[in-house]
Coordinates of C-alpha atoms in Angstrom, one line a residue:
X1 CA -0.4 -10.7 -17.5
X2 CA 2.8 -9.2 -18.5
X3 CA 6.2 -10.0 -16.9
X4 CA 7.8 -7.2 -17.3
X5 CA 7.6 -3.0 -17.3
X6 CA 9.1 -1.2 -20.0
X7 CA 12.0 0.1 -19.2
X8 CA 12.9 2.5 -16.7
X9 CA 8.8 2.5 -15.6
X10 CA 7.0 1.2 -12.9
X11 CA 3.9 -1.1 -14.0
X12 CA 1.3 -1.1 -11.5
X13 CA -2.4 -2.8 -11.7
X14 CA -5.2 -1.9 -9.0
X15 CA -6.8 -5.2 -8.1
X16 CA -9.0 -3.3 -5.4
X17 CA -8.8 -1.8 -1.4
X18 CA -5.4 -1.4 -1.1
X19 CA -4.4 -4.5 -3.3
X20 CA -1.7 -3.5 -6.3
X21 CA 0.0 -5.9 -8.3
X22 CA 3.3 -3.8 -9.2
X23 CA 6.3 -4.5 -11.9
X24 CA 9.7 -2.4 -12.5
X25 CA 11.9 -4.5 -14.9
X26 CA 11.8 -8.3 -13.9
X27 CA 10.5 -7.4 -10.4
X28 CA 7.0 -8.4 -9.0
X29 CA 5.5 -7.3 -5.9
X30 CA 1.8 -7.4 -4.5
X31 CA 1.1 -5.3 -1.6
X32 CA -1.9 -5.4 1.2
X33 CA -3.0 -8.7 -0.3
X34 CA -7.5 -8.5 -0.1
X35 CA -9.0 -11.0 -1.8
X36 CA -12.5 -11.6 -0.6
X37 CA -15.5 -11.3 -2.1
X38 CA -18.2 -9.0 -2.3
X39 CA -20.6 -9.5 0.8
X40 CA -17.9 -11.3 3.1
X41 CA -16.5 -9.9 6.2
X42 CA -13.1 -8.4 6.9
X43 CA -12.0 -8.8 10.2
X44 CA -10.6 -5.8 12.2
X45 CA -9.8 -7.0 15.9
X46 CA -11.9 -6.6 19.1
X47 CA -15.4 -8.0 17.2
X48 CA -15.3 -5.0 14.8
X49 CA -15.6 -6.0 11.3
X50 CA -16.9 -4.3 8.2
X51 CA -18.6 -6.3 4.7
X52 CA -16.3 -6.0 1.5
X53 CA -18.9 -4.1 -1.4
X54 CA -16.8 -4.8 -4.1
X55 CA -15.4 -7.4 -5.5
X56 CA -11.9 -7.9 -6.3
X57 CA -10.4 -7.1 -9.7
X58 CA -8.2 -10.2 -10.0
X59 CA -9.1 -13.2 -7.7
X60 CA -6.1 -14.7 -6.0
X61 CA -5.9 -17.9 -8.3
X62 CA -5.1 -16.0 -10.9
X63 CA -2.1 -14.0 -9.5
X64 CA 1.1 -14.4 -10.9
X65 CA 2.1 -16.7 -8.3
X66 CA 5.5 -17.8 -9.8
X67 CA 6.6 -14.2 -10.8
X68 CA 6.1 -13.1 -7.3
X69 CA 9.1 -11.6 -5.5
X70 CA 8.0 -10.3 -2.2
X71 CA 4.4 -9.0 -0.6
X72 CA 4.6 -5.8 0.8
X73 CA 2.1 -5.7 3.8
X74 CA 1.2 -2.3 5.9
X75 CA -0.3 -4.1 8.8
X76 CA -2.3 -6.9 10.0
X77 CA -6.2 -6.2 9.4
X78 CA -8.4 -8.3 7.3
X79 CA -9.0 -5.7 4.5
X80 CA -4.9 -5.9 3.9
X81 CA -4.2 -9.6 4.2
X82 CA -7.1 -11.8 4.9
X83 CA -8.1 -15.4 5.1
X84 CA -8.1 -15.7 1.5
X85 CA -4.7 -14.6 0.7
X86 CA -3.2 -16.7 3.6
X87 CA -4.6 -20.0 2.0
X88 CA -3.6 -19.0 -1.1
X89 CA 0.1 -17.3 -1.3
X90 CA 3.2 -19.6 -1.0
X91 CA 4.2 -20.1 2.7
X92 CA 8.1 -19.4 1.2
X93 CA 6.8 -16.1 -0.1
X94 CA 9.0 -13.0 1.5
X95 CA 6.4 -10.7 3.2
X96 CA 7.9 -6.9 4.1
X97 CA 6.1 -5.4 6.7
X98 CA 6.4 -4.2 10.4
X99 CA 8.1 -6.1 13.1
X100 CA 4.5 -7.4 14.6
X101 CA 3.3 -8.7 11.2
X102 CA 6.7 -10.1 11.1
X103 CA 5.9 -12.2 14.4
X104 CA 3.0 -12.9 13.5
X105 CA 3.0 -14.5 9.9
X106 CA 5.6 -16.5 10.8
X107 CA 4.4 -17.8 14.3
X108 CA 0.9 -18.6 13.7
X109 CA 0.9 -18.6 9.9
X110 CA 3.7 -20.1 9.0
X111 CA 5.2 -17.4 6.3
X112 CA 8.9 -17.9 7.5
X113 CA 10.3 -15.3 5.0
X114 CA 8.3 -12.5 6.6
X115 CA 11.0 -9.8 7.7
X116 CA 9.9 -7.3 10.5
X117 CA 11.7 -3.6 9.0
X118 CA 11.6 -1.0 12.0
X119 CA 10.9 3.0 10.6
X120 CA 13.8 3.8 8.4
X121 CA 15.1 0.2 8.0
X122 CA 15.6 -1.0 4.4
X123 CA 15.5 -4.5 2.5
X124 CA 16.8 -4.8 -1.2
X125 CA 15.3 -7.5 -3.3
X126 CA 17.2 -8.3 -6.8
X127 CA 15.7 -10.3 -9.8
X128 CA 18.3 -10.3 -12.8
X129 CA 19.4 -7.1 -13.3
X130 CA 16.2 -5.9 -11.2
X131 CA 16.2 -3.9 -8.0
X132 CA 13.5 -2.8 -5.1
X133 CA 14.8 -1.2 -2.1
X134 CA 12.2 -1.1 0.4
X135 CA 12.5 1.4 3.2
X136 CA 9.7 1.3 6.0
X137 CA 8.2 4.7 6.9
X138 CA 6.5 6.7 9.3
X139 CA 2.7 5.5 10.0
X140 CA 0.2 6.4 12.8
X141 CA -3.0 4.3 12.6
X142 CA -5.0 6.3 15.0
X143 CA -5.0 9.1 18.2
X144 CA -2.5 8.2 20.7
X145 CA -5.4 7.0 23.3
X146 CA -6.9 4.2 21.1
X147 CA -3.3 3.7 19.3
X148 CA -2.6 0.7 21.5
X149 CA -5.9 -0.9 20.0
X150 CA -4.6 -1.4 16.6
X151 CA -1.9 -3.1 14.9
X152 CA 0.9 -1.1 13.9
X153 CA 1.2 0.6 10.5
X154 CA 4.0 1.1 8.4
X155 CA 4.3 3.8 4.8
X156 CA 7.0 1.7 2.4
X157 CA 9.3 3.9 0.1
X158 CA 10.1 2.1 -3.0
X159 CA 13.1 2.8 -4.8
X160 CA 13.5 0.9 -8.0
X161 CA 16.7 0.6 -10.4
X162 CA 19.4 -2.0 -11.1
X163 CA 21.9 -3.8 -9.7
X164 CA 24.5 -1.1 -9.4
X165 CA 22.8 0.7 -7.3
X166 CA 21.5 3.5 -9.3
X167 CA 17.8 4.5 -8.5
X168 CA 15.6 5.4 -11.4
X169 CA 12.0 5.5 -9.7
X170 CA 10.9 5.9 -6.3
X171 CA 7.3 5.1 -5.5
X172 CA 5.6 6.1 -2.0
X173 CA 3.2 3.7 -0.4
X174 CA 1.0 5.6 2.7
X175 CA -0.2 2.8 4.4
X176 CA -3.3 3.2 6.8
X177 CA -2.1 6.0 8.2
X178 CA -3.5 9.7 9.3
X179 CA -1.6 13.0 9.0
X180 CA 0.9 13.7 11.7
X181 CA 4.3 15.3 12.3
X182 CA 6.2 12.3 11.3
X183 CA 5.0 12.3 8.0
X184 CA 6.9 15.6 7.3
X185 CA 10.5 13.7 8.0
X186 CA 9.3 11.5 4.0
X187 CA 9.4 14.9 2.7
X188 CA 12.4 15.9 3.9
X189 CA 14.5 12.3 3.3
X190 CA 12.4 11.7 0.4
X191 CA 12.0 15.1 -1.6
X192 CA 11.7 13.3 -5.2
X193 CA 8.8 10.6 -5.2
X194 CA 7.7 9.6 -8.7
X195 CA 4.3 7.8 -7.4
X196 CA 2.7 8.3 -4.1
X197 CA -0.4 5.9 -2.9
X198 CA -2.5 6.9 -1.3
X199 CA -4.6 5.1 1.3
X200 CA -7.9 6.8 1.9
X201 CA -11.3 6.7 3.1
X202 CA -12.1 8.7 6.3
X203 CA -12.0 4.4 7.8
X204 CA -14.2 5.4 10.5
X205 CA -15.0 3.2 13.5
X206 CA -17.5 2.8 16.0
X207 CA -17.9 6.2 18.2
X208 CA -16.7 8.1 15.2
X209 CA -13.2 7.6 15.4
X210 CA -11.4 8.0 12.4
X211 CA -8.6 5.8 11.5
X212 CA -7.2 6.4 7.7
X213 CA -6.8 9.6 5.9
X214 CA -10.1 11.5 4.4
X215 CA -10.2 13.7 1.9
X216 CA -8.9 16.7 3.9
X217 CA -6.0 14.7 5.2
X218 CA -5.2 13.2 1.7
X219 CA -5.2 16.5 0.5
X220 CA -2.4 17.8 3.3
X221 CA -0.4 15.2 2.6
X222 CA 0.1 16.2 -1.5
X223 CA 1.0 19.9 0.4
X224 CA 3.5 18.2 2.3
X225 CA 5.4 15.8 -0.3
X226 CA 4.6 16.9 -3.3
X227 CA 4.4 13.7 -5.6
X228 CA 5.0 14.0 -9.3
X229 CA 2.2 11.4 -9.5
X230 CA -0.6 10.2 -6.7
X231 CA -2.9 7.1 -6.9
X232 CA -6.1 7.4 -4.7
X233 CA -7.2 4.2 -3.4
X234 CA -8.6 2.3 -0.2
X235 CA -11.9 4.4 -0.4
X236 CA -14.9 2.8 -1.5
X237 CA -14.6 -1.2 -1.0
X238 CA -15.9 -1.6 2.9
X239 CA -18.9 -0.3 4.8
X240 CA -16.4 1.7 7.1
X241 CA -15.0 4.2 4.6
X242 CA -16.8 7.2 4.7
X243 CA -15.2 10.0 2.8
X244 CA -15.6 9.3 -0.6
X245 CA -12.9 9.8 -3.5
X246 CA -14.7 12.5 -5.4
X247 CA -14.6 14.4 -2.0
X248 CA -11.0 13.9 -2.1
X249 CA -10.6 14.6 -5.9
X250 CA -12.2 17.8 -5.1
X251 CA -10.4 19.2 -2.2
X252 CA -7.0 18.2 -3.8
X253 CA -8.3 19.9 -7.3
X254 CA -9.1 23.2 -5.0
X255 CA -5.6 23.0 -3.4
X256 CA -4.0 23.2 -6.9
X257 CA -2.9 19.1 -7.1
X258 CA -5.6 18.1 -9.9
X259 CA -2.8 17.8 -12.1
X260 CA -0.8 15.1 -9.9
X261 CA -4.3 12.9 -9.4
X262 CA -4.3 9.4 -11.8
X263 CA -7.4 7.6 -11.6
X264 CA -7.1 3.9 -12.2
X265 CA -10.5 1.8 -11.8
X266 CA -9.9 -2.0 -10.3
X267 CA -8.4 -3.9 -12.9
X268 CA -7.0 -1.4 -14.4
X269 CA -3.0 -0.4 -15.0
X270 CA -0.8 2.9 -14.5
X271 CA 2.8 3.2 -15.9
X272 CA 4.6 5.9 -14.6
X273 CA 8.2 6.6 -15.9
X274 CA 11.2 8.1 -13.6
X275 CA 11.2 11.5 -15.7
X276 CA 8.0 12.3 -14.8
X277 CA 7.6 15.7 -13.9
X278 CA 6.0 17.6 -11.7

Protein backbone atom coordinates (compact mmCIF):
# COMPACT_ATOMS: atom_id res chain seq x y z
CA UNK A 1 0.00 0.00 0.00
CA UNK A 2 1.05 3.46 -0.58
CA UNK A 3 2.04 5.85 2.26
CA UNK A 4 1.16 8.75 1.00
CA UNK A 5 -1.64 10.85 -1.27
CA UNK A 6 -0.52 13.06 -3.85
CA UNK A 7 -0.59 16.26 -2.91
CA UNK A 8 -3.33 18.35 -1.91
CA UNK A 9 -5.87 14.93 -2.38
CA UNK A 10 -7.40 12.71 -0.17
CA UNK A 11 -6.62 8.85 -0.86
CA UNK A 12 -9.31 6.72 0.22
CA UNK A 13 -9.66 2.67 -0.31
CA UNK A 14 -13.06 0.86 0.43
CA UNK A 15 -12.20 -2.27 2.33
CA UNK A 16 -15.99 -3.06 2.74
CA UNK A 17 -19.43 -2.09 5.19
CA UNK A 18 -18.41 1.06 6.35
CA UNK A 19 -14.59 0.13 6.49
CA UNK A 20 -12.19 2.93 4.62
CA UNK A 21 -8.67 3.02 4.76
CA UNK A 22 -8.02 6.92 4.09
CA UNK A 23 -4.58 9.06 3.35
CA UNK A 24 -4.09 13.01 2.88
CA UNK A 25 -0.32 13.66 2.81
CA UNK A 26 1.47 11.52 5.53
CA UNK A 27 -1.83 11.01 7.41
CA UNK A 28 -3.56 7.56 7.86
CA UNK A 29 -6.84 6.88 9.30
CA UNK A 30 -9.25 3.73 9.14
CA UNK A 31 -12.75 4.30 10.16
CA UNK A 32 -15.69 1.82 11.37
CA UNK A 33 -13.08 -0.97 11.58
CA UNK A 34 -15.30 -4.63 10.10
CA UNK A 35 -13.27 -7.21 9.58
CA UNK A 36 -15.12 -10.51 9.75
CA UNK A 37 -15.64 -12.85 7.40
CA UNK A 38 -18.26 -13.85 5.10
CA UNK A 39 -20.87 -16.11 7.07
CA UNK A 40 -19.98 -14.85 10.67
CA UNK A 41 -22.18 -12.86 12.80
CA UNK A 42 -22.13 -9.15 13.74
CA UNK A 43 -23.37 -8.43 16.90
CA UNK A 44 -25.96 -5.58 17.38
CA UNK A 45 -27.11 -5.54 21.18
CA UNK A 46 -30.27 -7.05 22.80
CA UNK A 47 -29.74 -10.78 20.83
CA UNK A 48 -30.12 -9.08 17.42
CA UNK A 49 -27.49 -9.88 15.09
CA UNK A 50 -27.23 -10.08 11.40
CA UNK A 51 -24.52 -12.63 9.04
CA UNK A 52 -21.71 -10.59 7.17
CA UNK A 53 -22.35 -11.79 3.03
CA UNK A 54 -19.29 -10.43 1.96
CA UNK A 55 -16.07 -10.70 2.64
CA UNK A 56 -13.76 -7.98 3.49
CA UNK A 57 -11.54 -6.33 0.88
CA UNK A 58 -8.32 -6.25 3.00
CA UNK A 59 -8.24 -8.58 6.08
CA UNK A 60 -6.95 -6.81 9.15
CA UNK A 61 -3.36 -8.47 9.11
CA UNK A 62 -2.64 -6.84 6.33
CA UNK A 63 -3.55 -3.16 7.38
CA UNK A 64 -0.96 -0.71 7.56
CA UNK A 65 -0.66 -1.11 11.10
CA UNK A 66 2.46 1.11 11.65
CA UNK A 67 1.24 4.01 9.41
CA UNK A 68 -1.88 4.22 11.37
CA UNK A 69 -2.67 7.57 13.07
CA UNK A 70 -6.10 7.35 14.51
CA UNK A 71 -9.49 5.04 13.97
CA UNK A 72 -12.37 7.00 13.46
CA UNK A 73 -15.36 5.04 14.88
CA UNK A 74 -19.20 6.15 14.49
CA UNK A 75 -20.58 3.95 17.19
CA UNK A 76 -20.31 0.77 18.97
CA UNK A 77 -22.13 -2.17 16.77
CA UNK A 78 -20.38 -5.19 15.49
CA UNK A 79 -20.62 -4.29 11.83
CA UNK A 80 -18.32 -1.02 12.78
CA UNK A 81 -15.82 -2.38 15.20
CA UNK A 82 -16.02 -6.03 15.93
CA UNK A 83 -14.26 -8.84 17.62
CA UNK A 84 -11.84 -9.00 14.93
CA UNK A 85 -10.57 -5.58 14.89
CA UNK A 86 -10.34 -5.44 18.80
CA UNK A 87 -7.78 -8.37 18.72
CA UNK A 88 -6.08 -7.10 16.12
CA UNK A 89 -5.50 -3.07 16.33
CA UNK A 90 -2.80 -1.70 18.80
CA UNK A 91 -4.36 -1.08 22.28
CA UNK A 92 -2.23 2.53 22.03
CA UNK A 93 -4.12 3.28 18.85
CA UNK A 94 -6.14 6.78 19.20
CA UNK A 95 -9.84 5.84 18.48
CA UNK A 96 -12.27 9.20 17.64
CA UNK A 97 -15.67 8.59 18.37
CA UNK A 98 -18.51 9.49 20.71
CA UNK A 99 -18.27 9.95 24.43
CA UNK A 100 -19.88 6.21 25.07
CA UNK A 101 -17.42 4.46 22.67
CA UNK A 102 -15.02 6.56 24.46
CA UNK A 103 -15.99 4.80 27.88
CA UNK A 104 -16.19 1.92 26.58
CA UNK A 105 -13.00 1.06 24.62
CA UNK A 106 -11.09 2.11 27.20
CA UNK A 107 -12.98 0.46 30.25
CA UNK A 108 -13.51 -2.95 29.01
CA UNK A 109 -11.21 -2.95 26.04
CA UNK A 110 -8.45 -1.42 27.08
CA UNK A 111 -7.91 1.26 23.98
CA UNK A 112 -6.73 4.08 26.40
CA UNK A 113 -6.26 6.61 23.56
CA UNK A 114 -9.99 6.49 22.69
CA UNK A 115 -11.23 10.33 23.04
CA UNK A 116 -15.14 10.73 23.59
CA UNK A 117 -15.84 14.24 21.05
CA UNK A 118 -19.36 15.63 22.05
CA UNK A 119 -21.46 17.24 18.62
CA UNK A 120 -19.30 20.06 17.47
CA UNK A 121 -16.16 19.18 19.40
CA UNK A 122 -12.87 18.90 17.40
CA UNK A 123 -9.51 16.93 17.68
CA UNK A 124 -6.47 17.76 15.43
CA UNK A 125 -4.03 15.04 14.61
CA UNK A 126 -0.55 16.12 12.96
CA UNK A 127 1.96 13.81 11.13
CA UNK A 128 4.94 15.93 9.61
CA UNK A 129 3.60 18.53 7.94
CA UNK A 130 0.19 16.56 7.86
CA UNK A 131 -3.13 17.68 9.38
CA UNK A 132 -6.79 16.03 10.19
CA UNK A 133 -9.11 18.07 12.11
CA UNK A 134 -11.86 15.89 13.15
CA UNK A 135 -15.12 17.61 14.20
CA UNK A 136 -18.02 15.20 15.47
CA UNK A 137 -21.41 15.80 13.95
CA UNK A 138 -24.98 15.50 14.14
CA UNK A 139 -26.27 11.73 14.08
CA UNK A 140 -29.65 10.09 15.01
CA UNK A 141 -29.57 6.34 14.89
CA UNK A 142 -33.29 5.71 15.07
CA UNK A 143 -37.10 7.30 16.13
CA UNK A 144 -36.89 8.88 19.35
CA UNK A 145 -38.97 5.83 21.09
CA UNK A 146 -36.44 3.03 20.33
CA UNK A 147 -33.48 5.75 20.37
CA UNK A 148 -32.48 4.72 23.90
CA UNK A 149 -32.01 1.02 22.50
CA UNK A 150 -28.99 1.88 20.46
CA UNK A 151 -25.73 3.17 20.95
CA UNK A 152 -25.15 6.62 20.09
CA UNK A 153 -24.01 7.76 16.64
CA UNK A 154 -21.83 10.40 15.57
CA UNK A 155 -21.24 12.10 11.45
CA UNK A 156 -17.19 13.15 11.58
CA UNK A 157 -16.23 16.19 9.39
CA UNK A 158 -12.81 15.88 8.14
CA UNK A 159 -10.84 18.76 7.40
CA UNK A 160 -7.42 18.08 5.92
CA UNK A 161 -4.39 20.55 5.32
CA UNK A 162 -1.09 21.40 7.00
CA UNK A 163 0.35 22.53 9.90
CA UNK A 164 -0.50 26.19 9.53
CA UNK A 165 -3.65 25.73 9.68
CA UNK A 166 -4.83 26.17 6.26
CA UNK A 167 -7.63 23.64 5.15
CA UNK A 168 -7.35 22.19 1.62
CA UNK A 169 -10.09 19.29 1.71
CA UNK A 170 -12.92 18.61 3.79
CA UNK A 171 -14.43 15.13 3.66
CA UNK A 172 -18.03 14.29 5.36
CA UNK A 173 -18.45 10.99 7.08
CA UNK A 174 -22.56 10.22 7.74
CA UNK A 175 -22.29 7.76 10.18
CA UNK A 176 -25.37 5.33 10.80
CA UNK A 177 -27.61 7.91 10.82
CA UNK A 178 -31.34 8.80 9.34
CA UNK A 179 -32.42 12.16 8.02
CA UNK A 180 -33.47 14.67 10.61
CA UNK A 181 -33.40 18.43 11.36
CA UNK A 182 -29.94 18.34 12.75
CA UNK A 183 -28.50 17.32 9.69
CA UNK A 184 -29.42 20.68 8.07
CA UNK A 185 -26.98 22.64 10.84
CA UNK A 186 -23.59 20.46 8.47
CA UNK A 187 -25.03 22.36 5.64
CA UNK A 188 -25.09 25.46 7.10
CA UNK A 189 -21.46 25.17 9.21
CA UNK A 190 -20.14 23.14 6.55
CA UNK A 191 -21.30 24.61 3.11
CA UNK A 192 -18.07 23.35 1.08
CA UNK A 193 -17.59 19.41 1.49
CA UNK A 194 -15.20 17.92 -1.06
CA UNK A 195 -16.29 14.16 -0.23
CA UNK A 196 -19.41 13.08 1.56
CA UNK A 197 -19.87 9.20 2.72
CA UNK A 198 -22.50 7.96 2.79
CA UNK A 199 -23.77 5.30 5.09
CA UNK A 200 -26.69 3.49 3.56
CA UNK A 201 -28.81 0.57 3.42
CA UNK A 202 -32.51 1.00 4.64
CA UNK A 203 -30.59 -1.27 8.06
CA UNK A 204 -33.83 -2.49 8.99
CA UNK A 205 -34.65 -4.36 12.19
CA UNK A 206 -37.00 -6.66 13.59
CA UNK A 207 -40.72 -5.15 13.37
CA UNK A 208 -39.61 -3.14 10.41
CA UNK A 209 -37.90 -0.47 12.00
CA UNK A 210 -35.52 1.29 9.97
CA UNK A 211 -32.31 2.41 11.40
CA UNK A 212 -29.73 3.81 8.54
CA UNK A 213 -30.57 5.89 5.64
CA UNK A 214 -32.32 4.19 2.38
CA UNK A 215 -32.19 5.26 -0.79
CA UNK A 216 -34.83 8.07 -0.40
CA UNK A 217 -33.11 9.39 2.62
CA UNK A 218 -29.60 9.15 0.92
CA UNK A 219 -31.07 11.02 -1.68
CA UNK A 220 -32.39 14.04 0.78
CA UNK A 221 -29.33 14.34 2.22
CA UNK A 222 -27.32 15.22 -1.36
CA UNK A 223 -30.48 18.02 -1.52
CA UNK A 224 -29.49 19.21 1.66
CA UNK A 225 -25.44 19.46 1.54
CA UNK A 226 -24.68 19.39 -1.70
CA UNK A 227 -21.26 17.48 -1.84
CA UNK A 228 -18.86 18.08 -4.71
CA UNK A 229 -18.25 14.28 -4.47
CA UNK A 230 -20.44 11.31 -2.61
CA UNK A 231 -19.26 7.73 -1.88
CA UNK A 232 -22.23 5.20 -1.39
CA UNK A 233 -21.42 2.53 1.01
CA UNK A 234 -22.79 0.42 4.04
CA UNK A 235 -25.45 -1.26 1.69
CA UNK A 236 -25.02 -4.66 0.69
CA UNK A 237 -22.59 -6.61 3.29
CA UNK A 238 -25.31 -7.86 6.10
CA UNK A 239 -28.61 -9.67 5.93
CA UNK A 240 -30.25 -6.41 7.52
CA UNK A 241 -29.69 -3.89 4.70
CA UNK A 242 -32.56 -3.79 2.62
CA UNK A 243 -32.52 -0.89 0.20
CA UNK A 244 -30.11 -1.68 -2.22
CA UNK A 245 -27.54 0.87 -3.89
CA UNK A 246 -28.86 0.77 -7.40
CA UNK A 247 -32.17 1.91 -5.72
CA UNK A 248 -30.18 4.68 -4.31
CA UNK A 249 -28.14 5.35 -7.53
CA UNK A 250 -31.42 5.81 -9.13
CA UNK A 251 -33.37 8.01 -6.94
CA UNK A 252 -30.24 10.34 -6.61
CA UNK A 253 -29.78 10.14 -10.70
CA UNK A 254 -33.70 11.30 -10.85
CA UNK A 255 -33.00 14.14 -8.33
CA UNK A 256 -30.31 15.58 -10.60
CA UNK A 257 -27.03 14.27 -8.23
CA UNK A 258 -25.82 11.37 -10.81
CA UNK A 259 -23.04 13.60 -11.47
CA UNK A 260 -21.73 13.82 -7.66
CA UNK A 261 -22.15 9.66 -7.33
CA UNK A 262 -18.37 7.74 -7.37
CA UNK A 263 -18.63 4.18 -7.29
CA UNK A 264 -15.73 2.37 -5.75
CA UNK A 265 -16.07 -1.58 -5.42
CA UNK A 266 -14.27 -3.12 -2.08
CA UNK A 267 -10.73 -3.03 -2.65
CA UNK A 268 -10.86 -0.44 -4.59
CA UNK A 269 -9.40 3.45 -4.26
CA UNK A 270 -10.89 7.10 -4.91
CA UNK A 271 -8.65 10.28 -4.96
CA UNK A 272 -10.52 13.29 -4.79
CA UNK A 273 -8.56 16.60 -5.02
CA UNK A 274 -9.65 19.98 -2.93
CA UNK A 275 -10.58 21.82 -6.41
CA UNK A 276 -13.09 19.62 -7.12
CA UNK A 277 -16.07 21.15 -8.33
CA UNK A 278 -19.32 20.79 -8.17
Amino acid sequence: MERTSPAGTVSVQFIGNATLLIRYGALTLLTDPNFLHRGQLAHLGYGLVSRRLTEPAVDVTDLPHGDLDAVVLSHLHGDHFDRVARRHLDRGLPFLTTPHASRVLQGLFGFHRAVGLRTWQSHTLLRGDSLVRVTALPGRHAPAPVRRLLPPVMGSLLEFGDRSGRIRLVMYLSGDTLMFDGLRDIARRCPDIHLAVLHLGGTTLPGGLVVTMDAGQGADLLDVIRPHRALPVHHDDYGVFRSPLSDFLAEAARRGHGGRILRCRPGERVTVGGDTRR
